[in-house]
PDB file of C-alpha atoms and ligand atoms in Angstrom:
ATOM      1  CA  MET N   9      -8.389 -27.130 -19.255  1.00 54.00           C
ATOM      2  CA  ARG N  10     -10.341 -25.390 -16.508  1.00 65.00           C
ATOM      3  CA  ARG N  11     -10.969 -21.738 -17.311  1.00 78.00           C
ATOM      4  CA  SER N  12      -8.886 -19.356 -15.222  1.00 88.00           C
ATOM      5  CA  PRO N  13     -11.020 -17.589 -12.579  1.00 92.00           C
ATOM      6  CA  ILE N  14      -9.242 -14.318 -13.481  1.00 94.00           C
ATOM      7  CA  GLU N  15      -8.655 -12.689 -16.849  1.00 92.00           C
ATOM      8  CA  LEU N  16      -7.270  -9.447 -18.209  1.00 92.00           C
ATOM      9  CA  VAL N  17      -9.661  -7.205 -20.127  1.00 92.00           C
ATOM     10  CA  HIS N  18      -7.833  -4.282 -21.764  1.00 90.00           C
ATOM     11  CA  GLY N  19      -5.078  -4.876 -19.222  1.00 90.00           C
ATOM     12  CA  GLU N  20      -7.438  -4.759 -16.236  1.00 94.00           C
ATOM     13  CA  LEU N  21      -8.285  -7.529 -13.793  1.00 96.00           C
ATOM     14  CA  HIS N  22     -11.684  -9.103 -14.382  1.00 96.00           C
ATOM     15  CA  VAL N  23     -13.227 -11.981 -12.446  1.00 96.00           C
ATOM     16  CA  THR N  24     -14.126 -14.480 -15.179  1.00 93.00           C
ATOM     17  CA  GLY N  25     -17.844 -14.948 -15.841  1.00 92.00           C
ATOM     18  CA  SER N  26     -18.879 -12.049 -13.605  1.00 95.00           C
ATOM     19  CA  GLY N  27     -19.382  -8.286 -13.830  1.00 95.00           C
ATOM     20  CA  LEU N  28     -16.625  -7.618 -11.308  1.00 97.00           C
ATOM     21  CA  PHE N  29     -13.351  -5.802 -11.991  1.00 97.00           C
ATOM     22  CA  LEU N  30     -10.515  -5.515  -9.459  1.00 98.00           C
ATOM     23  CA  ASP N  31      -8.743  -2.183  -8.874  1.00 97.00           C
ATOM     24  CA  ALA N  32      -9.684  -0.975 -12.358  1.00 96.00           C
ATOM     25  CA  ARG N  33      -8.505   2.471 -13.441  1.00 94.00           C
ATOM     26  CA  ARG N  34     -11.092   2.872 -16.235  1.00 94.00           C
ATOM     27  CA  ARG N  35     -14.702   3.494 -15.315  1.00 94.00           C
ATOM     28  CA  ARG N  36     -16.474   0.163 -14.758  1.00 96.00           C
ATOM     29  CA  ALA N  37     -20.032  -0.785 -13.864  1.00 95.00           C
ATOM     30  CA  CYS N  38     -18.752  -2.594 -10.768  1.00 97.00           C
ATOM     31  CA  ALA N  39     -15.270  -2.702  -9.257  1.00 97.00           C
ATOM     32  CA  PHE N  40     -13.637  -3.822  -6.042  1.00 98.00           C
ATOM     33  CA  VAL N  41     -11.199  -1.162  -4.805  1.00 98.00           C
ATOM     34  CA  SER N  42      -8.599  -2.745  -2.528  1.00 98.00           C
ATOM     35  CA  HIS N  43      -7.298   0.567  -1.116  1.00 98.00           C
ATOM     36  CA  ALA N  44      -7.180   4.281  -1.866  1.00 96.00           C
ATOM     37  CA  HIS N  45      -3.718   4.678  -3.481  1.00 95.00           C
ATOM     38  CA  SER N  46      -4.204   6.360  -6.845  1.00 90.00           C
ATOM     39  CA  ASP N  47      -2.822   3.449  -8.900  1.00 89.00           C
ATOM     40  CA  HIS N  48      -5.705   1.287  -7.623  1.00 92.00           C
ATOM     41  CA  LEU N  49      -8.449   3.876  -7.815  1.00 92.00           C
ATOM     42  CA  GLY N  50     -11.018   4.639 -10.500  1.00 91.00           C
ATOM     43  CA  ARG N  51     -14.400   6.313 -10.855  1.00 93.00           C
ATOM     44  CA  HIS N  52     -16.948   3.534 -11.148  1.00 95.00           C
ATOM     45  CA  ASP N  53     -20.718   3.219 -11.196  1.00 94.00           C
ATOM     46  CA  ARG N  54     -20.525   0.904  -8.211  1.00 95.00           C
ATOM     47  CA  THR N  55     -17.536   0.500  -5.904  1.00 96.00           C
ATOM     48  CA  ILE N  56     -17.083  -2.354  -3.464  1.00 97.00           C
ATOM     49  CA  ALA N  57     -14.695  -1.290  -0.698  1.00 98.00           C
ATOM     50  CA  THR N  58     -14.303  -1.054   3.058  1.00 98.00           C
ATOM     51  CA  ALA N  59     -15.862   2.024   4.659  1.00 97.00           C
ATOM     52  CA  ALA N  60     -12.363   3.441   5.328  1.00 98.00           C
ATOM     53  CA  THR N  61     -11.266   2.966   1.709  1.00 97.00           C
ATOM     54  CA  ALA N  62     -14.509   4.607   0.540  1.00 96.00           C
ATOM     55  CA  ALA N  63     -13.844   7.618   2.831  1.00 96.00           C
ATOM     56  CA  LEU N  64     -10.250   7.939   1.592  1.00 97.00           C
ATOM     57  CA  ALA N  65     -11.421   7.513  -2.028  1.00 95.00           C
ATOM     58  CA  ARG N  66     -13.918  10.358  -1.561  1.00 94.00           C
ATOM     59  CA  HIS N  67     -11.115  12.498  -0.189  1.00 93.00           C
ATOM     60  CA  ARG N  68      -9.022  11.765  -3.287  1.00 90.00           C
ATOM     61  CA  LEU N  69     -11.712  11.783  -5.998  1.00 89.00           C
ATOM     62  CA  GLY N  70     -14.342  14.095  -4.529  1.00 84.00           C
ATOM     63  CA  GLU N  71     -17.685  13.207  -2.939  1.00 78.00           C
ATOM     64  CA  ARG N  72     -19.135  11.550  -6.070  1.00 76.00           C
ATOM     65  CA  GLY N  73     -15.833  10.011  -7.173  1.00 78.00           C
ATOM     66  CA  PRO N  74     -16.315   6.377  -6.188  1.00 82.00           C
ATOM     67  CA  GLY N  75     -19.955   6.350  -7.402  1.00 86.00           C
ATOM     68  CA  GLU N  76     -22.414   4.211  -5.465  1.00 91.00           C
ATOM     69  CA  VAL N  77     -20.448   2.521  -2.687  1.00 92.00           C
ATOM     70  CA  LEU N  78     -21.284  -0.940  -1.423  1.00 92.00           C
ATOM     71  CA  PRO N  79     -19.453  -0.813   1.897  1.00 90.00           C
ATOM     72  CA  ALA N  80     -18.081  -4.195   2.912  1.00 97.00           C
ATOM     73  CA  ALA N  81     -16.758  -5.232   6.309  1.00 98.00           C
ATOM     74  CA  TYR N  82     -13.863  -7.639   6.845  1.00 98.00           C
ATOM     75  CA  ARG N  83     -14.812 -11.327   7.201  1.00 98.00           C
ATOM     76  CA  GLU N  84     -18.501 -10.823   6.351  1.00 98.00           C
ATOM     77  CA  PRO N  85     -19.265 -12.821   3.195  1.00 98.00           C
ATOM     78  CA  PHE N  86     -21.869 -11.469   0.785  1.00 97.00           C
ATOM     79  CA  GLY N  87     -23.219 -12.423  -2.630  1.00 96.00           C
ATOM     80  CA  LEU N  88     -22.674 -10.641  -5.932  1.00 95.00           C
ATOM     81  CA  GLY N  89     -24.415 -12.510  -8.764  1.00 94.00           C
ATOM     82  CA  GLU N  90     -22.916 -15.991  -8.780  1.00 94.00           C
ATOM     83  CA  LEU N  91     -19.969 -14.951  -6.640  1.00 97.00           C
ATOM     84  CA  THR N  92     -19.529 -15.025  -2.892  1.00 97.00           C
ATOM     85  CA  LEU N  93     -17.201 -12.243  -1.798  1.00 98.00           C
ATOM     86  CA  GLU N  94     -15.297 -11.832   1.457  1.00 98.00           C
ATOM     87  CA  LEU N  95     -12.762  -9.182   2.479  1.00 98.00           C
ATOM     88  CA  PHE N  96      -9.714  -9.634   4.699  1.00 98.00           C
ATOM     89  CA  PRO N  97      -7.343  -6.948   6.054  1.00 98.00           C
ATOM     90  CA  ALA N  98      -4.247  -6.403   3.877  1.00 98.00           C
ATOM     91  CA  GLY N  99      -2.218  -4.360   6.403  1.00 98.00           C
ATOM     92  CA  HIS N 100      -1.041  -1.895   3.734  1.00 98.00           C
ATOM     93  CA  VAL N 101      -2.874   1.368   4.544  1.00 98.00           C
ATOM     94  CA  LEU N 102      -6.003   2.112   6.565  1.00 98.00           C
ATOM     95  CA  GLY N 103      -8.959   0.235   5.062  1.00 98.00           C
ATOM     96  CA  SER N 104      -6.841  -1.858   2.685  1.00 98.00           C
ATOM     97  CA  ALA N 105      -8.416  -5.218   1.893  1.00 98.00           C
ATOM     98  CA  GLN N 106      -7.757  -8.500   0.190  1.00 98.00           C
ATOM     99  CA  LEU N 107     -10.689 -10.067  -1.633  1.00 98.00           C
ATOM    100  CA  ARG N 108     -11.754 -13.685  -1.884  1.00 98.00           C
ATOM    101  CA  ALA N 109     -14.224 -14.327  -4.696  1.00 98.00           C
ATOM    102  CA  THR N 110     -15.675 -17.831  -4.762  1.00 97.00           C
ATOM    103  CA  ASN N 111     -17.435 -18.726  -8.018  1.00 95.00           C
ATOM    104  CA  GLY N 112     -20.390 -21.041  -8.692  1.00 92.00           C
ATOM    105  CA  ALA N 113     -18.013 -23.979  -9.216  1.00 92.00           C
ATOM    106  CA  GLY N 114     -16.614 -23.442  -5.712  1.00 95.00           C
ATOM    107  CA  VAL N 115     -13.206 -22.148  -6.853  1.00 95.00           C
ATOM    108  CA  ALA N 116     -11.924 -19.494  -4.433  1.00 97.00           C
ATOM    109  CA  LEU N 117      -9.897 -16.750  -6.107  1.00 97.00           C
ATOM    110  CA  GLY N 118      -7.865 -14.683  -3.644  1.00 98.00           C
ATOM    111  CA  TYR N 119      -6.660 -11.209  -4.627  1.00 98.00           C
ATOM    112  CA  SER N 120      -4.042  -9.772  -2.270  1.00 98.00           C
ATOM    113  CA  GLY N 121      -4.049  -6.164  -3.498  1.00 97.00           C
ATOM    114  CA  ASP N 122      -1.054  -4.393  -1.968  1.00 98.00           C
ATOM    115  CA  LEU N 123      -0.043  -6.379   1.061  1.00 98.00           C
ATOM    116  CA  CYS N 124       2.019  -5.639   4.178  1.00 98.00           C
ATOM    117  CA  LEU N 125       2.548  -8.418   6.689  1.00 97.00           C
ATOM    118  CA  GLU N 126       4.284  -6.415   9.409  1.00 95.00           C
ATOM    119  CA  PRO N 127       2.017  -4.222  11.558  1.00 94.00           C
ATOM    120  CA  THR N 128       2.105  -0.504  10.697  1.00 94.00           C
ATOM    121  CA  GLY N 129       0.259   0.694  13.810  1.00 94.00           C
ATOM    122  CA  THR N 130      -2.164   2.603  11.572  1.00 96.00           C
ATOM    123  CA  ALA N 131      -3.647  -0.072   9.266  1.00 96.00           C
ATOM    124  CA  GLU N 132      -5.645  -3.138  10.274  1.00 97.00           C
ATOM    125  CA  PRO N 133      -3.091  -6.015  10.634  1.00 97.00           C
ATOM    126  CA  ALA N 134      -3.049  -8.373   7.624  1.00 98.00           C
ATOM    127  CA  GLU N 135      -4.577 -11.833   7.812  1.00 98.00           C
ATOM    128  CA  VAL N 136      -3.871 -14.954   5.804  1.00 98.00           C
ATOM    129  CA  MET N 137      -6.634 -15.504   3.237  1.00 98.00           C
ATOM    130  CA  GLY N 138      -7.071 -19.183   2.375  1.00 98.00           C
ATOM    131  CA  CYS N 139      -7.830 -19.687  -1.346  1.00 98.00           C
ATOM    132  CA  ASP N 140      -7.391 -22.008  -4.351  1.00 97.00           C
ATOM    133  CA  VAL N 141      -5.955 -19.495  -6.817  1.00 97.00           C
ATOM    134  CA  LEU N 142      -3.931 -16.615  -5.395  1.00 98.00           C
ATOM    135  CA  LEU N 143      -3.361 -13.372  -7.254  1.00 98.00           C
ATOM    136  CA  LEU N 144      -0.327 -12.022  -5.410  1.00 98.00           C
ATOM    137  CA  GLU N 145       1.291  -8.590  -5.674  1.00 97.00           C
ATOM    138  CA  SER N 146       5.034  -8.760  -6.303  1.00 97.00           C
ATOM    139  CA  THR N 147       6.296  -5.185  -5.782  1.00 96.00           C
ATOM    140  CA  PHE N 148       9.327  -6.451  -3.824  1.00 97.00           C
ATOM    141  CA  GLY N 149       9.359  -9.918  -5.403  1.00 97.00           C
ATOM    142  CA  MET N 150      13.168 -10.195  -5.736  1.00 96.00           C
ATOM    143  CA  PRO N 151      15.376 -12.090  -3.267  1.00 96.00           C
ATOM    144  CA  ARG N 152      17.431  -8.972  -2.538  1.00 95.00           C
ATOM    145  CA  TYR N 153      14.427  -7.202  -0.993  1.00 96.00           C
ATOM    146  CA  VAL N 154      14.698  -8.274   2.619  1.00 97.00           C
ATOM    147  CA  PHE N 155      13.661  -5.609   5.111  1.00 97.00           C
ATOM    148  CA  PRO N 156      15.156  -5.424   8.595  1.00 96.00           C
ATOM    149  CA  PRO N 157      12.643  -5.847  11.450  1.00 95.00           C
ATOM    150  CA  LYS N 158      10.397  -2.789  11.584  1.00 95.00           C
ATOM    151  CA  GLU N 159      11.405  -1.924  15.165  1.00 96.00           C
ATOM    152  CA  GLU N 160      15.014  -1.671  14.016  1.00 97.00           C
ATOM    153  CA  VAL N 161      14.119   0.601  11.082  1.00 98.00           C
ATOM    154  CA  LEU N 162      12.032   2.863  13.331  1.00 98.00           C
ATOM    155  CA  GLU N 163      14.879   3.046  15.835  1.00 98.00           C
ATOM    156  CA  ASP N 164      17.220   4.153  13.025  1.00 98.00           C
ATOM    157  CA  VAL N 165      14.708   6.825  11.944  1.00 98.00           C
ATOM    158  CA  ARG N 166      14.498   8.079  15.543  1.00 98.00           C
ATOM    159  CA  GLY N 167      18.317   8.195  15.660  1.00 98.00           C
ATOM    160  CA  PHE N 168      18.330  10.331  12.493  1.00 98.00           C
ATOM    161  CA  VAL N 169      15.700  12.656  14.001  1.00 98.00           C
ATOM    162  CA  ASP N 170      17.540  12.960  17.345  1.00 98.00           C
ATOM    163  CA  ASP N 171      20.886  13.703  15.648  1.00 98.00           C
ATOM    164  CA  ALA N 172      19.344  16.410  13.464  1.00 98.00           C
ATOM    165  CA  LEU N 173      17.545  18.044  16.385  1.00 98.00           C
ATOM    166  CA  SER N 174      20.675  18.042  18.542  1.00 98.00           C
ATOM    167  CA  ASP N 175      22.600  19.630  15.630  1.00 98.00           C
ATOM    168  CA  GLY N 176      19.949  22.383  15.485  1.00 97.00           C
ATOM    169  CA  VAL N 177      18.574  21.403  12.061  1.00 97.00           C
ATOM    170  CA  THR N 178      15.016  20.348  11.149  1.00 98.00           C
ATOM    171  CA  PRO N 179      14.596  16.666  10.300  1.00 98.00           C
ATOM    172  CA  VAL N 180      12.355  16.331   7.217  1.00 98.00           C
ATOM    173  CA  LEU N 181      10.982  12.827   6.662  1.00 98.00           C
ATOM    174  CA  LEU N 182       9.633  12.029   3.215  1.00 97.00           C
ATOM    175  CA  GLY N 183       6.870   9.443   3.091  1.00 97.00           C
ATOM    176  CA  TYR N 184       3.877   8.851   0.854  1.00 96.00           C
ATOM    177  CA  ALA N 185       0.947  11.073   1.906  1.00 97.00           C
ATOM    178  CA  LEU N 186      -1.456   8.163   2.401  1.00 97.00           C
ATOM    179  CA  GLY N 187      -0.183   5.493   4.768  1.00 97.00           C
ATOM    180  CA  LYS N 188       3.551   5.968   5.249  1.00 97.00           C
ATOM    181  CA  ALA N 189       3.195   9.523   6.553  1.00 98.00           C
ATOM    182  CA  GLN N 190       0.581   8.514   9.136  1.00 98.00           C
ATOM    183  CA  GLU N 191       2.656   5.520  10.249  1.00 98.00           C
ATOM    184  CA  ILE N 192       5.738   7.626  11.039  1.00 98.00           C
ATOM    185  CA  LEU N 193       3.696  10.499  12.502  1.00 98.00           C
ATOM    186  CA  ARG N 194       1.881   8.177  14.866  1.00 98.00           C
ATOM    187  CA  HIS N 195       5.122   6.470  15.849  1.00 98.00           C
ATOM    188  CA  LEU N 196       6.942   9.739  16.593  1.00 98.00           C
ATOM    189  CA  GLY N 197       3.950  11.644  17.974  1.00 98.00           C
ATOM    190  CA  ALA N 198       3.157   8.881  20.460  1.00 97.00           C
ATOM    191  CA  ARG N 199       6.775   9.101  21.689  1.00 97.00           C
ATOM    192  CA  GLY N 200       6.482  12.810  22.420  1.00 97.00           C
ATOM    193  CA  TYR N 201       8.096  14.255  19.284  1.00 98.00           C
ATOM    194  CA  ALA N 202       6.410  17.461  18.085  1.00 98.00           C
ATOM    195  CA  CYS N 203       5.526  16.893  14.427  1.00 98.00           C
ATOM    196  CA  ARG N 204       4.421  19.143  11.588  1.00 98.00           C
ATOM    197  CA  ALA N 205       2.578  17.676   8.606  1.00 98.00           C
ATOM    198  CA  HIS N 206       2.818  19.104   5.076  1.00 97.00           C
ATOM    199  CA  PRO N 207      -0.695  20.244   3.943  1.00 96.00           C
ATOM    200  CA  ALA N 208      -0.989  17.230   1.584  1.00 96.00           C
ATOM    201  CA  VAL N 209      -0.283  14.898   4.517  1.00 98.00           C
ATOM    202  CA  HIS N 210      -2.423  16.903   6.924  1.00 98.00           C
ATOM    203  CA  ALA N 211      -5.480  16.476   4.674  1.00 97.00           C
ATOM    204  CA  VAL N 212      -5.130  12.673   4.834  1.00 98.00           C
ATOM    205  CA  ASN N 213      -4.427  12.835   8.597  1.00 98.00           C
ATOM    206  CA  ARG N 214      -7.846  14.376   9.102  1.00 98.00           C
ATOM    207  CA  VAL N 215      -9.535  11.448   7.329  1.00 98.00           C
ATOM    208  CA  TYR N 216      -7.510   8.968   9.425  1.00 98.00           C
ATOM    209  CA  GLU N 217      -8.552  10.768  12.608  1.00 98.00           C
ATOM    210  CA  GLU N 218     -12.209  10.769  11.541  1.00 97.00           C
ATOM    211  CA  LEU N 219     -11.824   7.022  11.079  1.00 97.00           C
ATOM    212  CA  GLY N 220     -10.512   6.633  14.628  1.00 97.00           C
ATOM    213  CA  VAL N 221      -6.703   6.644  14.187  1.00 97.00           C
ATOM    214  CA  ALA N 222      -5.350   9.166  16.717  1.00 96.00           C
ATOM    215  CA  LEU N 223      -2.306  11.192  15.626  1.00 97.00           C
ATOM    216  CA  PRO N 224      -1.136  12.991  18.778  1.00 97.00           C
ATOM    217  CA  ASN N 225       1.426  15.841  18.703  1.00 98.00           C
ATOM    218  CA  VAL N 226       0.886  16.503  14.988  1.00 98.00           C
ATOM    219  CA  ARG N 227       0.099  19.988  13.638  1.00 97.00           C
ATOM    220  CA  LEU N 228      -0.269  21.437  10.163  1.00 97.00           C
ATOM    221  CA  LEU N 229       2.940  22.886   8.697  1.00 96.00           C
ATOM    222  CA  GLY N 230       2.040  26.511   7.995  1.00 93.00           C
ATOM    223  CA  PRO N 231       3.958  29.311   6.238  1.00 92.00           C
ATOM    224  CA  GLU N 232       5.699  30.196   9.521  1.00 93.00           C
ATOM    225  CA  GLY N 233       7.627  26.900   9.266  1.00 94.00           C
ATOM    226  CA  PRO N 234       8.610  24.515  12.040  1.00 96.00           C
ATOM    227  CA  ALA N 235       9.939  25.509  15.447  1.00 95.00           C
ATOM    228  CA  ARG N 236      13.424  24.427  16.528  1.00 93.00           C
ATOM    229  CA  ASP N 237      12.482  21.082  18.035  1.00 96.00           C
ATOM    230  CA  GLU N 238       9.913  19.963  15.452  1.00 98.00           C
ATOM    231  CA  VAL N 239       9.969  17.141  12.918  1.00 98.00           C
ATOM    232  CA  VAL N 240       8.477  17.714   9.456  1.00 98.00           C
ATOM    233  CA  VAL N 241       6.780  14.965   7.420  1.00 98.00           C
ATOM    234  CA  ALA N 242       6.109  15.599   3.717  1.00 97.00           C
ATOM    235  CA  PRO N 243       5.396  13.499   0.602  1.00 96.00           C
ATOM    236  CA  PRO N 244       8.519  12.656  -1.475  1.00 92.00           C
ATOM    237  CA  HIS N 245       7.187  14.331  -4.638  1.00 89.00           C
ATOM    238  CA  LEU N 246       6.845  17.603  -2.686  1.00 89.00           C
ATOM    239  CA  ALA N 247      10.396  17.512  -1.277  1.00 87.00           C
ATOM    240  CA  ARG N 248      11.219  20.554  -3.422  1.00 85.00           C
ATOM    241  CA  SER N 249       7.970  22.415  -2.750  1.00 88.00           C
ATOM    242  CA  ALA N 250       7.999  25.899  -1.216  1.00 88.00           C
ATOM    243  CA  ALA N 251       6.732  24.583   2.137  1.00 89.00           C
ATOM    244  CA  VAL N 252       9.847  22.386   2.473  1.00 90.00           C
ATOM    245  CA  HIS N 253      12.316  24.713   0.730  1.00 89.00           C
ATOM    246  CA  ARG N 254      11.458  27.489   3.106  1.00 91.00           C
ATOM    247  CA  ILE N 255      13.028  25.429   5.929  1.00 94.00           C
ATOM    248  CA  ARG N 256      16.582  26.748   5.602  1.00 91.00           C
ATOM    249  CA  ARG N 257      18.392  24.388   7.953  1.00 95.00           C
ATOM    250  CA  ARG N 258      17.047  20.922   7.214  1.00 96.00           C
ATOM    251  CA  ARG N 259      18.202  17.339   6.856  1.00 96.00           C
ATOM    252  CA  THR N 260      16.015  15.008   4.779  1.00 96.00           C
ATOM    253  CA  ALA N 261      15.414  11.273   4.825  1.00 96.00           C
ATOM    254  CA  VAL N 262      13.171   9.239   2.549  1.00 95.00           C
ATOM    255  CA  LEU N 263      11.156   6.344   3.992  1.00 97.00           C
ATOM    256  CA  THR N 264      10.641   3.586   1.418  1.00 95.00           C
ATOM    257  CA  GLY N 265      11.268  -0.110   0.855  1.00 95.00           C
ATOM    258  CA  TRP N 266      13.396   0.887  -2.152  1.00 93.00           C
ATOM    259  CA  ALA N 267      15.972   2.196   0.352  1.00 93.00           C
ATOM    260  CA  VAL N 268      17.298  -1.391   0.273  1.00 91.00           C
ATOM    261  CA  ASP N 269      18.823  -0.335  -3.082  1.00 88.00           C
ATOM    262  CA  GLY N 270      20.633   2.555  -1.336  1.00 78.00           C
ATOM    263  CA  ALA N 271      20.068   6.277  -0.823  1.00 65.00           C
ATOM    264  CA  ARG N 272      21.986   7.212  -3.981  1.00 66.00           C
ATOM    265  CA  HIS N 273      18.770   7.056  -6.052  1.00 70.00           C
ATOM    266  CA  TYR N 274      17.337  10.014  -4.179  1.00 74.00           C
ATOM    267  CA  ARG N 275      18.895  13.281  -5.273  1.00 75.00           C
ATOM    268  CA  GLY N 276      19.340  15.830  -2.526  1.00 79.00           C
ATOM    269  CA  VAL N 277      18.314  13.419   0.228  1.00 91.00           C
ATOM    270  CA  ASP N 278      20.651  12.815   3.174  1.00 94.00           C
ATOM    271  CA  ALA N 279      19.440   9.364   4.186  1.00 95.00           C
ATOM    272  CA  ALA N 280      17.028   6.589   3.206  1.00 95.00           C
ATOM    273  CA  PHE N 281      15.358   4.089   5.551  1.00 96.00           C
ATOM    274  CA  PRO N 282      13.600   0.894   4.399  1.00 96.00           C
ATOM    275  CA  LEU N 283      10.263   1.590   6.093  1.00 97.00           C
ATOM    276  CA  SER N 284       7.870  -0.232   3.787  1.00 97.00           C
ATOM    277  CA  ASP N 285       4.120  -0.683   3.570  1.00 96.00           C
ATOM    278  CA  HIS N 286       4.615  -3.706   1.307  1.00 97.00           C
ATOM    279  CA  ALA N 287       5.711  -7.233   2.179  1.00 98.00           C
ATOM    280  CA  ASP N 288       9.346  -8.069   1.499  1.00 98.00           C
ATOM    281  CA  PHE N 289      10.430 -11.062  -0.590  1.00 98.00           C
ATOM    282  CA  PRO N 290      10.612 -13.709   2.177  1.00 98.00           C
ATOM    283  CA  SER N 291       7.210 -12.576   3.522  1.00 98.00           C
ATOM    284  CA  LEU N 292       5.606 -12.880   0.068  1.00 98.00           C
ATOM    285  CA  VAL N 293       6.929 -16.431  -0.297  1.00 98.00           C
ATOM    286  CA  ARG N 294       5.778 -17.372   3.211  1.00 98.00           C
ATOM    287  CA  TYR N 295       2.377 -15.823   2.588  1.00 98.00           C
ATOM    288  CA  ALA N 296       1.798 -17.636  -0.717  1.00 98.00           C
ATOM    289  CA  LYS N 297       2.480 -20.966   0.993  1.00 98.00           C
ATOM    290  CA  ALA N 298       0.294 -20.118   4.002  1.00 98.00           C
ATOM    291  CA  THR N 299      -2.804 -19.474   1.830  1.00 98.00           C
ATOM    292  CA  GLY N 300      -2.748 -23.121   0.672  1.00 98.00           C
ATOM    293  CA  ALA N 301      -3.295 -21.967  -2.933  1.00 97.00           C
ATOM    294  CA  GLU N 302      -2.672 -24.633  -5.586  1.00 95.00           C
ATOM    295  CA  ARG N 303      -2.061 -21.939  -8.214  1.00 96.00           C
ATOM    296  CA  VAL N 304      -0.345 -18.570  -7.735  1.00 97.00           C
ATOM    297  CA  LEU N 305      -0.414 -15.751 -10.289  1.00 97.00           C
ATOM    298  CA  THR N 306       1.938 -12.867  -9.586  1.00 97.00           C
ATOM    299  CA  LEU N 307       1.408  -9.286 -10.681  1.00 95.00           C
ATOM    300  CA  HIS N 308       2.927  -5.790 -10.397  1.00 91.00           C
ATOM    301  CA  GLY N 309       6.641  -5.193 -10.018  1.00 90.00           C
ATOM    302  CA  HIS N 310       8.841  -8.301  -9.983  1.00 95.00           C
ATOM    303  CA  ALA N 311       6.223 -10.832 -11.100  1.00 96.00           C
ATOM    304  CA  GLU N 312       8.624 -13.138 -12.969  1.00 96.00           C
ATOM    305  CA  PRO N 313      11.330 -13.518 -10.284  1.00 97.00           C
ATOM    306  CA  LEU N 314       8.701 -14.067  -7.590  1.00 98.00           C
ATOM    307  CA  ALA N 315       6.903 -16.727  -9.654  1.00 98.00           C
ATOM    308  CA  ARG N 316      10.257 -18.450 -10.274  1.00 98.00           C
ATOM    309  CA  ALA N 317      11.028 -18.455  -6.552  1.00 98.00           C
ATOM    310  CA  LEU N 318       7.587 -19.866  -5.747  1.00 98.00           C
ATOM    311  CA  ARG N 319       8.059 -22.659  -8.314  1.00 97.00           C
ATOM    312  CA  ARG N 320      11.280 -23.588  -6.550  1.00 97.00           C
ATOM    313  CA  GLU N 321       9.195 -23.913  -3.395  1.00 95.00           C
ATOM    314  CA  GLY N 322       6.988 -26.420  -5.200  1.00 96.00           C
ATOM    315  CA  LEU N 323       4.057 -24.100  -6.021  1.00 96.00           C
ATOM    316  CA  ARG N 324       2.467 -23.766  -9.476  1.00 96.00           C
ATOM    317  CA  ALA N 325       3.244 -20.117 -10.060  1.00 97.00           C
ATOM    318  CA  ASP N 326       3.420 -17.832 -13.091  1.00 96.00           C
ATOM    319  CA  PRO N 327       3.203 -14.132 -13.786  1.00 96.00           C
ATOM    320  CA  LEU N 328      -0.437 -13.277 -14.476  1.00 94.00           C
ATOM    321  CA  GLU N 329       0.390 -11.371 -17.674  1.00 86.00           C
ATOM    322  CA  ALA N 330       1.718 -14.507 -19.375  1.00 77.00           C
ATOM    323  CA  THR N 331      -1.091 -16.886 -18.363  1.00 74.00           C
ATOM    324  CA  ALA N 332      -4.078 -14.531 -18.640  1.00 60.00           C
ATOM    325  CA  GLN N 333      -3.212 -13.571 -22.209  1.00 58.00           C
ATOM    326  CA  LEU N 334      -2.794 -17.205 -23.188  1.00 54.00           C
ATOM    327  CA  GLU N 335      -5.971 -18.410 -21.569  1.00 53.00           C
ATOM    328  CA  LEU N 336      -8.005 -15.469 -22.828  1.00 45.00           C
ATOM    329  CA  LEU N 337      -6.980 -15.568 -26.482  1.00 37.00           C
TER     330      LEU N 337
HETATM  331 ZN1   ZN O 422      -0.773   0.856  -2.400  1.00 51.55          ZN
END
């Protein structure tokens, strides 16, 4: 049996026969960091990442956090030992990248990282990465996760905002501080809405702006609170923070793909909209087929149901956990 080009070492992704880890959390001598969300980030001796991911990682971990950075541009192959590496946009957050690692035997391993196939307006649009073995994220890898077209979701969010403003209450939109917040702020700001960003969001906004993503009509939310016609954007985990609580008359909505499961999961939230920075189930299936991969290994979230669905489509697919353990031991 041919050795798998990917293995798990202490639960972390390791490119077989190389010194390269993928999105490792523990400190490693050399790791590819697909994007700057904290569940993909670690302090390493050497980090391979796009310049935008490196800037966002420094913001999150401090100046020395990512260690020595080998900045990599999209679609510019380079060598690392026996491997040839090439990055492709993943469309998830600014700087997010997929990685193709081709080994000495010519087998191309593709790692999707977190992937979003619909444009966000703030991240580089995703591209299809051709490969032999695809390591595919499966956050929304269940058939019930089908998102409406993004334009429709954004129109619904604008309706929520307009209704709140005309009722004289402040609309508070809850979205993750890196990525989701900038997407909705850019969308609303560009349409003339006056927006206020929670300090945690504002700090990331500044990095986005330094990297060339304009966020017009957005100001920091200070202790004075929002004016009558302003929209507030804050991270979901800070929905009960003083900065939000201080806004007496408010109506809150959470922006997340999990809204497909209904708003009832979110205590104290008035509405939920399925604005996602991940691919939905049909997009994941379409993507896996488009890469031309002969083998697909699914990971994160709903790995088993996604692999099952891909097998029904005629692909050789399994959850990574099952195969990597078998092939490693
Ligand atoms: Zn992410």
